[in-house]
Each structure stands twice: as C-alpha cells, then as structure tokens.
Amino acid sequence: MRSIAENDLGTPARESAKQVTLIIDGRSVSVPEGTSVMRAAALADLKIPKLCATDQLEAFGSCRLCLVQIEGMKGYPASCTTPVAEGMKVTTQNGKLAQLRRGVMELYISDHPLDCLTCPANGHCELQDMAGAVGLREVRYGYEGDNHVHKYVPGKGEANPRFVAKDESNPYFTFDPSKCIVCSRCVRACDEQQGTLALTIQGRGFDSKVSASVAESFLESECVSCGACVQACPTATLTEKSVIAKGQAEHSEITTCAYCGVGCSFRAEMRGEEIIRMVPNKDGHANHGHSCVKGRFAIGYATHKDRITKPMIRAKISDPWREVSWDDAIAYAASEFKRIQGQYGRDSVGAITSSRCTNEEVYVVQKLVRAAFGNNNVDTCARVCHSPTGYGLKQTLGESAGTQTFDSVMKADVIMVIGANPTDGHPVFASQMKRRLRQGARLIVADPRRIDLVRTPHIEAAHHLSLRPGTNVALINSIAHVVVTEGFVNEDFVRARCDLASFDKWRIFVSQERHSPEAMQDVTGVPAAEVRAAARLFASVPNAAIYYGLGVTEHSQGSTMVMGIANLAMATGNVGREGVGVNPLRGQNNVQGSCDMGSFPHELPGYRHVSDDVARGAFEAEWNVKLSPEQGLRIPNMFEAALDGEFKGLYVQGEDIAQSDPNTQHVTASLSAMECIVVQDLFLNETAKFAHVFLPGSSFLEKDGTFTNAERRISRVRKVMSPKSGVGEWEATQKLANALGYPMNYTHPSEIMDEIARLTPTFHGVSFDKIDRLGSVQWPCNDAAPEGTPLMHVDAFVRGKGRFLVTEYVPTTEKVNAKYPLILTTGRILSQYNVGAQTRRTENLAWHSEDRMEIHPHDAEVRGVVEGDWVGVTSRAGDTVMRAHLTDRVQAGVVYTTFHHPFSGANVITTDNSDWATNCPEYKVTAVEVTRVSQPSEWQKRYREFSDRQQELLRAAVTDVSVK
Ligand code: SF4
Ligand code: SF4
Ligand code: SF4
Ligand code: FES
C-alpha cells in the first residue's frame, strides 16, 4: 500500500557518469545511462501506469501494464525493463496503449474481490489507482469461473478444498491472499531489500500464491518481520494491522528511529496525534527505505499503559510514591542535591546521560553537571559498550569514531565481521552487507558463536574463526603476524600515512613467532591454517573492511583489541577510501552522539580533555562559570564511592543501570547506599525502584532534536505528538539547573545545537536548518567540510600520522576451573532491544518472551539437561535460573544468553572485571557452571518480592491522587 507522501519513480536510480538524452511524449529528458524508460518518464512528470514495478526493487516486467511505444522498436515494450538509449523516442499515451492497458486491468479486476469500500487500502491501493488511470469502465470477463477470489474469500471459498484463509499470525501485519495480484513485489522485497528470502510464489495460474517458504504461517517461517514486503505490496494483501484497526493516515513527519545505531529514517504516518504506521524513508541516507521489525513496528511502548506521566517523589524507597507538580519535583530534587553537596562535598553528586536521548538532551545534562553541580561526575552508558572504541581509535587514528558511511560496504571486496551480530544487532545494515555479499564480496566472521551471517540464504562465510571468548587480541595478533611475515604489508601506504617508528616497533612485535597462528591456536582454539587463509584473503584484495561490535569492546582487553583492528587496517592500507575502514557498529541509537556531547567524566563536548585550559576556557566563557579541570567519576567509580559513603546523589536520564550494568547485586547495593536518586524515564524501570524522584520522560515521538548514528550521521528527530508529561527532557534538566542556581534559558532544542556548534570544532557547521536541508550531516561539519564528512582520514589521519600500538595479549583473569567450567558470553536478539524496557512492551514478545541459555548438546548431555529445562547458572558473582536451549551454534565449553528480561538476571552473573583503559565491563567472558534446577534462584525470589513491593508503592501513589 503506497505511502501517503512518497512519489514512486518505478525503478531504482542508476549511477553513471554518462547521461543519456531521449524524447518522451515530445519532452527531452536526460538521465544517467542504465535508467529505465519508466523512471526517465517519471522524472519528467510523465506517469506510466504500473503494478509490478516500484523504485525500491529491480524491475520484473510481469504485469505488462507499463507498455509504451518506442520509435523503431517492434511491439509494445515494458517501460520498466527497457533501458533508455540516446535519441530514443517514446510514446507513453495513445489509443492503442490505452486499449492494451485496459485489457490488462480487466484481467486483474476480474480476479479481485472488489470490496473496495471496506478494504483497508481504499484510497491508497495501487490496483484501484491503476483502474482509474487506465479508465477502466467494464470487465468483460465477469467475476465467475475459476479465479483467486473463489479460493480465498470466505463464503465463496469454504466449499472449495483449496480455500486458504487470511494469515494473521504475524502480530503486526496480515496476509489476505484473496487480494493478491501475484505481482511478486513482496517476494522481491524479501530477496533484494531484506535478504531473508522467506517468500516464494507457489503454484501456477489461479493456483499461484505467495507463500512463506515451507512454513505454514508467516510467524512460523524464516520471516524476520522487517515489513519490506508489506511496504512493497500494491494492494491490501499484506497490510499493517494498525491500518486495519485505525484507518489511513492523514499527514506524516520524517524522524529517526530510536532503537539502534543504524539510525534509520522513517516517515511517521499520523492521524492527529495518533501514529498509524511507520514507513521507512526512501530518502533516508542510512537505510534507503528499509527497516527492521523494531523501528517499523515496535512503537507500542510509546503509548503503553505503563508510561508514567506525572512527576513523583518519596523520601525513602520503602515509602509510597507521591505524585507532585513538576515545580515541586524539581524543587525537591534540587534541595536534596544541595543538601547532599553541603553535607558530603561538591563531588558527592553526579549524573548519567543516555544514549537513547537526543544530543541536545545529553548536552544539557553534562552541562548541568559541570556548571551547576560544579564537578565532572558525568558518565554514560557507552561506558558499558563502546568506550574502548573511543579510546582505541583516538589513540591510533586520532578520532573516536568509525571511518565510513554504511554505503561504503558496497565497494568492499572482503568484509571482516568481528564480535558483532549484524542481522540481530544492526539489521538494516546487515541487509545491505548481505546484498554486497550476494554480489560476490567474501566474508570472514570472527565470533565464538555461529551467527546467522556465517550461513544464510545465498551467503556463506569464507572463514568462520570460531575463537574462544576472551582471545580476540591473540587472534588479531596472529592475523597481523601473517600479514607482516608473508609480505602483505602495504608499504607505500604505511610509509606515506603512518608513524614509522611506531610501525617498526609493532612490526617487530607481531613478527615474533609467539604470535604466529600456530603458536596461538591452542589459545584461540582456531586452527592455524584457517587463520592464515583468512589473513591472506583479507590482505590480498583491493578493499577490505572491518566491522566490529561489543564482542570486541566488552572485554578486559577491549581497548587493546580496538587498537589491534586499527593496526591491521593501517598495515594493509585499508583506511581512507570507500570499501575499507574501521567500522564500530555502535549499539544504541545515539551512543555516538552521547559520547560526542561530552558525556565522559574526562572530556568536554568534542572529546577535549577537561584539563585542556583552552577548551575549558571556551566553555567557561560561553557558560559564564568556572569549570573544574579535574576528571570526574566513571560509573563504576560512582558505585564504589557510594559504597564508601562518599557519593550520595545521582541524576539518571533514560538509562537503566540496575539492569544493564554488570554484577547486579553490587549495583543495587550502591544505589541503596545513595540518598537522592533522580530517575527520568518512560517507565518505572529497575533503577527507578531505587529512586527518590521520578521525572517522566518522553519518547522519541514527543521531541525535537538530533541523534548521531554509527556513521557519525546527525539526523533530525521530530516531534509528532506532544510530550505526555507536558515537559521534555531538556526542559526538565533546564528547570533543575535553574533550581540549583545555574541559569539555563533555551527556548528550543535548536538553540542547544547552536551552542554545541559554537563550542565544538567538529560541529561548527551543524544546525537544524542545515540538517533539514541536507537530510542528515556526518561530522566533522565545519568550514573545511561545510556539508559534512562521509569518509574520514582520506588524505591524512586526524592525528596526522597513523599510530601503531603494540597489542600484547594478556589473558583475562576470569578463568574457568572445575567449579566454573563453562564460559558465558552474552548478546542481543533481533526482536528485543537491550534491557527491553521498550520492546518488552510491544508485540515483539511473540518472538522472544524470555531469555534462554544456549548450551552445546554435548555440555547439556553431560549435565543431564534437555531442551527447555530450567537450569541454574552460577558464577563467582551470583546465580540465576533460566531455560536451556540446546544448539551447536555455541561451541562446546561456551554458553550464551541474551539480557532483555530483568527476571533472567543475566547481569547477576556477570562480574566486575573490566577493560584496563576504560572500565568497559567484561560482559563477554564469565566463568559459570550450569545445572538442572527446579525453582528460581534466591536472587530471583528477592527480585520478585522487591519488584512486587515497588509496584504496590506505585499503585498507592496513583490511588492517593485519584482520591484527592
Ligand atoms: S516481513 Fe521482511 S522478512 Fe518477512 S517476509 Fe516480509 S520482507 Fe521477508
Ligand atoms: S502479496 Fe502483494 S506484493 Fe505480494 S504478490 Fe500479492 S499483491 Fe504482489
Ligand atoms: S535497524 Fe536499527 S535504526 Fe533501523 S529500524 Fe531497526 S532498530 Fe531502527
Ligand atoms: S510495471 Fe512494468 S511490467 Fe509491471
């Protein structure tokens, strides 16, 4: 069903330096070579009827509605499959063409239910549009006889043994085969855009039917619910349930997804302030009209009944909540922070910013800490994910960010994916990557687990380096050893672009025999021959790109591994052009932005150290306040200081540290030791159960601002509905600053961005107006690059010469032994997102309603564990219970779980170990034992009791107010 605001040009754009000029209906049109006649006509505002074509998919040429006449060409070629040619003369409308098109439409319409008035697509159906466009007035064939309708429409079809009912199994869309015109757009969308190949056309003639492969229903099939087929369908065959329930939208607004670091652009289609559906924006620079199940469908949380929309306070966490006015809540929080600072000192309070919030919201929180609290105790959830990326890339390349655009992958010859699971974590980018792999690029996967990319339809990794968790650095050193000792170093690149003294030192280091694949195979568990072959493949192609994720960073040597990756890219000359680069797949929607905005306790916005007098001076002048040059506390330091009685007040915006941070018992003990915790969130999350002030947050649909994705791309978030609490996050932070005695007087988030631009060299050229004009901007955006910087380090590294760093492998102290013989590693799943606060409040539960423990069948057998058993998982930090799932995706000796459900307590088991440079937790390596059990763990029992009590206290607050 077509989008309410997008124009469809029929076939995809072509890129070519050569322009071709032709005449269409007397108009001269110039387009790039390879463009279809249909697209050329559409660009000249000449609409040719079409059904099977759409500009999101390659032309198929099946419906024959788009016939045209071309001078000198026999017959009536399909304009969607005919490429333009120089001097071509095309006629798109005449009597004969009209007659042919009407004939085609008659056949379609005679095989259609024609229940237009009650059809959810009414007014937005392309079949309906085309019947009108060709001037259809009669259907000579009648509606009887064998056809699709009789098989699929209840009342007509039940008697027919071939009757097929609607498939309503997917929580978000229906499949009504009676309306299907078998145009195959859905099948092609699933193949070309999504790359899942879940659909097929079965049968022939009137028996032909779209089918979710071999499965009975969409829900049981390979379908990952990306919705590409729904968007592609020209009729109501595949329709969003929200459209069926609510009717069509009236207006739309472009905004950015608030889930992952891909940063997909969406058109929120609305009626009044109600969302009807989210349609991926074809002009979105990160997603080009594609999406995943979360961004397109999982938005129900925004209007979920659990949303808390009134501020609340309480003196103790055992007290019921009291709903109060915004002014009272802010006044209470400010008085508490002042009291605590008066009693325990200036450094006894701090804040945690959120990577789910906008740049502007993050910026004002760190400003509040530095200017109103008067310290630098601000940190962010990047601490627990990509802080090693910031550190490692800054040290080697000179900038704490990825080097490429997503589109760059389309020029890669070899793609190396290390410690990332793009099909689950960054699905839209994974689809693009899979497209490139289907074109012939080779794939190397380094991951302890057999992620989907290793083998997926039409794709098989050339090498899966299934290493033992915790041995990344040993592996990267052995790959580098092959590069250096087998003559694969790009000497010209290194000589021209890199610091030679550091290179020589590194070359000598990795050349040592102790780093060879043969010497390392007992450590990594990867056969030496496999490592050698992968290294040779990586180093021998023109363009090799590295993509990595939290499987790299969340280790005791996370920063070392990031440097190892940068070393490898530099040594092989794979930096500074398209198709190459070092590409951290940043987790959350704005984790890049939250780091850019100065969320770290040692860095001002733009990654300038707080001790840098010049940078600090600029902020002092603009903010009119003296700033501390002393580095503040990181999140783990805040917890330690709380337990030591020195840290007593915390403002947490949009971050659920009680669930997301490792060693839950330690975190909750720290939170319990504080005297004033202010939580700003949509829901009473796990952290809020320890809070004294609750400030209601707003969803991304309720705010204006910007997010910065994994490509450094700054995109607009636009308000499509009013904040349910009446106050946006930045306004609440501003109120708090004012109540603390530091004046803040922004009237719109664009003013905050203007201030960021004034103070941050890489953002000097950024403004809301510019982003609105260009669609998005990749930083650095300044006088040197007024429209942004898609590729970094093109002629020189940001730091000048690229610096190689020696990456000695130091095994983690988290060892397996007889008591804890297995290694637990953790990760995400497609349908849920991080702590699940949002996705657990959507229909996505249909796919993942609980976290499970993946265990190798051999490990399960020796423990007497069978599929679905409850198992206790015990580590040195704690124990929990979850259900077992037997699979050989994990290697023997390794178990794996997700962490989306608080009751699973995945982080009750993870330890306090962390990266040596950044304190990023070592989530990926925890020694555990797994045993069959029959009841929840002690922690889970306590958790349930505490949570039930907190819910009671929340209900008491609501009751109090309604009585008043
Ligand atoms: S929703 Fe996506 S994965 Fe599922 S069938 Fe449609 S295109 Fe394929
Ligand atoms: S379901 Fe829709 S897109 Fe797929 S073949 Fe039928 S009409 Fe075409
Ligand atoms: S890939 Fe990421 S940004 Fe895109 S729709 Fe999915 S969750 Fe949103
Ligand atoms: S639109 Fe060209 S053949 Fe269908």
PDB file of N, CA, C and O and ligand atoms in Angstrom, residues 257-264 266 291-296 426-429, ligand 3:
ATOM      1  N   CYS A 257      14.685   6.623  13.838  1.00  0.00           N
ATOM      2  CA  CYS A 257      14.425   5.505  14.752  1.00  0.00           C
ATOM      3  C   CYS A 257      15.209   5.685  16.048  1.00  0.00           C
ATOM      4  O   CYS A 257      16.359   6.128  16.041  1.00  0.00           O
ATOM      5  N   ALA A 258      14.567   5.284  17.137  1.00  0.00           N
ATOM      6  CA  ALA A 258      15.215   5.468  18.449  1.00  0.00           C
ATOM      7  C   ALA A 258      15.759   4.158  19.007  1.00  0.00           C
ATOM      8  O   ALA A 258      15.982   4.056  20.200  1.00  0.00           O
ATOM      9  N   TYR A 259      15.931   3.157  18.168  1.00  0.00           N
ATOM     10  CA  TYR A 259      16.479   1.902  18.703  1.00  0.00           C
ATOM     11  C   TYR A 259      17.996   1.804  18.484  1.00  0.00           C
ATOM     12  O   TYR A 259      18.760   2.094  19.378  1.00  0.00           O
ATOM     13  N   CYS A 260      18.440   1.423  17.302  1.00  0.00           N
ATOM     14  CA  CYS A 260      19.864   1.056  17.207  1.00  0.00           C
ATOM     15  C   CYS A 260      20.694   2.086  16.456  1.00  0.00           C
ATOM     16  O   CYS A 260      20.194   3.043  15.889  1.00  0.00           O
ATOM     17  N   GLY A 261      21.991   1.839  16.428  1.00  0.00           N
ATOM     18  CA  GLY A 261      22.950   2.782  15.854  1.00  0.00           C
ATOM     19  C   GLY A 261      22.936   2.871  14.345  1.00  0.00           C
ATOM     20  O   GLY A 261      23.734   3.609  13.761  1.00  0.00           O
ATOM     21  N   VAL A 262      22.045   2.113  13.673  1.00  0.00           N
ATOM     22  CA  VAL A 262      21.933   2.297  12.221  1.00  0.00           C
ATOM     23  C   VAL A 262      21.292   3.658  11.944  1.00  0.00           C
ATOM     24  O   VAL A 262      21.675   4.354  11.005  1.00  0.00           O
ATOM     25  N   GLY A 263      20.331   4.041  12.778  1.00  0.00           N
ATOM     26  CA  GLY A 263      19.743   5.380  12.625  1.00  0.00           C
ATOM     27  C   GLY A 263      18.837   5.503  11.420  1.00  0.00           C
ATOM     28  O   GLY A 263      18.948   6.455  10.635  1.00  0.00           O
ATOM     29  N   CYS A 264      17.914   4.559  11.267  1.00  0.00           N
ATOM     30  CA  CYS A 264      17.040   4.583  10.094  1.00  0.00           C
ATOM     31  C   CYS A 264      16.091   5.776  10.141  1.00  0.00           C
ATOM     32  O   CYS A 264      15.557   6.122  11.189  1.00  0.00           O
ATOM     33  N   PHE A 266      12.570   7.471   9.164  1.00  0.00           N
ATOM     34  CA  PHE A 266      11.190   6.997   8.998  1.00  0.00           C
ATOM     35  C   PHE A 266      10.258   8.155   8.719  1.00  0.00           C
ATOM     36  O   PHE A 266      10.495   9.278   9.159  1.00  0.00           O
ATOM     37  N   SER A 291      13.960  -1.141   6.806  1.00  0.00           N
ATOM     38  CA  SER A 291      13.826  -1.053   8.264  1.00  0.00           C
ATOM     39  C   SER A 291      13.882  -2.457   8.844  1.00  0.00           C
ATOM     40  O   SER A 291      13.930  -3.437   8.111  1.00  0.00           O
ATOM     41  N   CYS A 292      13.839  -2.522  10.164  1.00  0.00           N
ATOM     42  CA  CYS A 292      13.692  -3.825  10.820  1.00  0.00           C
ATOM     43  C   CYS A 292      12.409  -3.807  11.643  1.00  0.00           C
ATOM     44  O   CYS A 292      11.723  -2.794  11.735  1.00  0.00           O
ATOM     45  N   VAL A 293      12.142  -4.940  12.262  1.00  0.00           N
ATOM     46  CA  VAL A 293      10.872  -5.094  12.997  1.00  0.00           C
ATOM     47  C   VAL A 293      10.736  -4.073  14.128  1.00  0.00           C
ATOM     48  O   VAL A 293       9.631  -3.629  14.443  1.00  0.00           O
ATOM     49  N   LYS A 294      11.861  -3.649  14.699  1.00  0.00           N
ATOM     50  CA  LYS A 294      11.744  -2.735  15.849  1.00  0.00           C
ATOM     51  C   LYS A 294      11.320  -1.342  15.386  1.00  0.00           C
ATOM     52  O   LYS A 294      10.349  -0.783  15.880  1.00  0.00           O
ATOM     53  N   GLY A 295      12.083  -0.786  14.465  1.00  0.00           N
ATOM     54  CA  GLY A 295      11.801   0.589  14.055  1.00  0.00           C
ATOM     55  C   GLY A 295      10.462   0.729  13.374  1.00  0.00           C
ATOM     56  O   GLY A 295       9.757   1.720  13.556  1.00  0.00           O
ATOM     57  N   ARG A 296      10.081  -0.282  12.576  1.00  0.00           N
ATOM     58  CA  ARG A 296       8.837  -0.144  11.823  1.00  0.00           C
ATOM     59  C   ARG A 296       7.608  -0.441  12.688  1.00  0.00           C
ATOM     60  O   ARG A 296       6.591   0.224  12.585  1.00  0.00           O
ATOM     61  N   HIS A 426      22.173  -4.932  14.128  1.00  0.00           N
ATOM     62  CA  HIS A 426      22.130  -3.801  13.194  1.00  0.00           C
ATOM     63  C   HIS A 426      21.489  -4.273  11.891  1.00  0.00           C
ATOM     64  O   HIS A 426      22.113  -4.303  10.831  1.00  0.00           O
ATOM     65  N   PRO A 427      20.213  -4.691  11.987  1.00  0.00           N
ATOM     66  CA  PRO A 427      19.617  -5.466  10.908  1.00  0.00           C
ATOM     67  C   PRO A 427      19.574  -4.780   9.554  1.00  0.00           C
ATOM     68  O   PRO A 427      19.746  -5.446   8.524  1.00  0.00           O
ATOM     69  N   VAL A 428      19.318  -3.496   9.526  1.00  0.00           N
ATOM     70  CA  VAL A 428      19.212  -2.848   8.214  1.00  0.00           C
ATOM     71  C   VAL A 428      20.590  -2.771   7.548  1.00  0.00           C
ATOM     72  O   VAL A 428      20.721  -2.998   6.336  1.00  0.00           O
ATOM     73  N   PHE A 429      21.610  -2.515   8.328  1.00  0.00           N
ATOM     74  CA  PHE A 429      22.944  -2.548   7.744  1.00  0.00           C
ATOM     75  C   PHE A 429      23.305  -3.972   7.323  1.00  0.00           C
ATOM     76  O   PHE A 429      23.943  -4.186   6.292  1.00  0.00           O
TER      77      PHE A 429
HETATM   78  S1  SF4 B   3      17.961  -1.202  12.020  1.00  0.00           S
HETATM   79 FE1  SF4 B   3      18.087  -0.035  13.913  1.00  0.00          FE
HETATM   80  S2  SF4 B   3      17.641   2.066  13.367  1.00  0.00           S
HETATM   81 FE2  SF4 B   3      16.928   0.753  11.693  1.00  0.00          FE
HETATM   82  S3  SF4 B   3      14.771   0.321  12.116  1.00  0.00           S
HETATM   83 FE3  SF4 B   3      15.965  -1.329  13.033  1.00  0.00          FE
HETATM   84  S4  SF4 B   3      16.337  -0.662  15.132  1.00  0.00           S
HETATM   85 FE4  SF4 B   3      15.701   1.147  13.994  1.00  0.00          FE
END
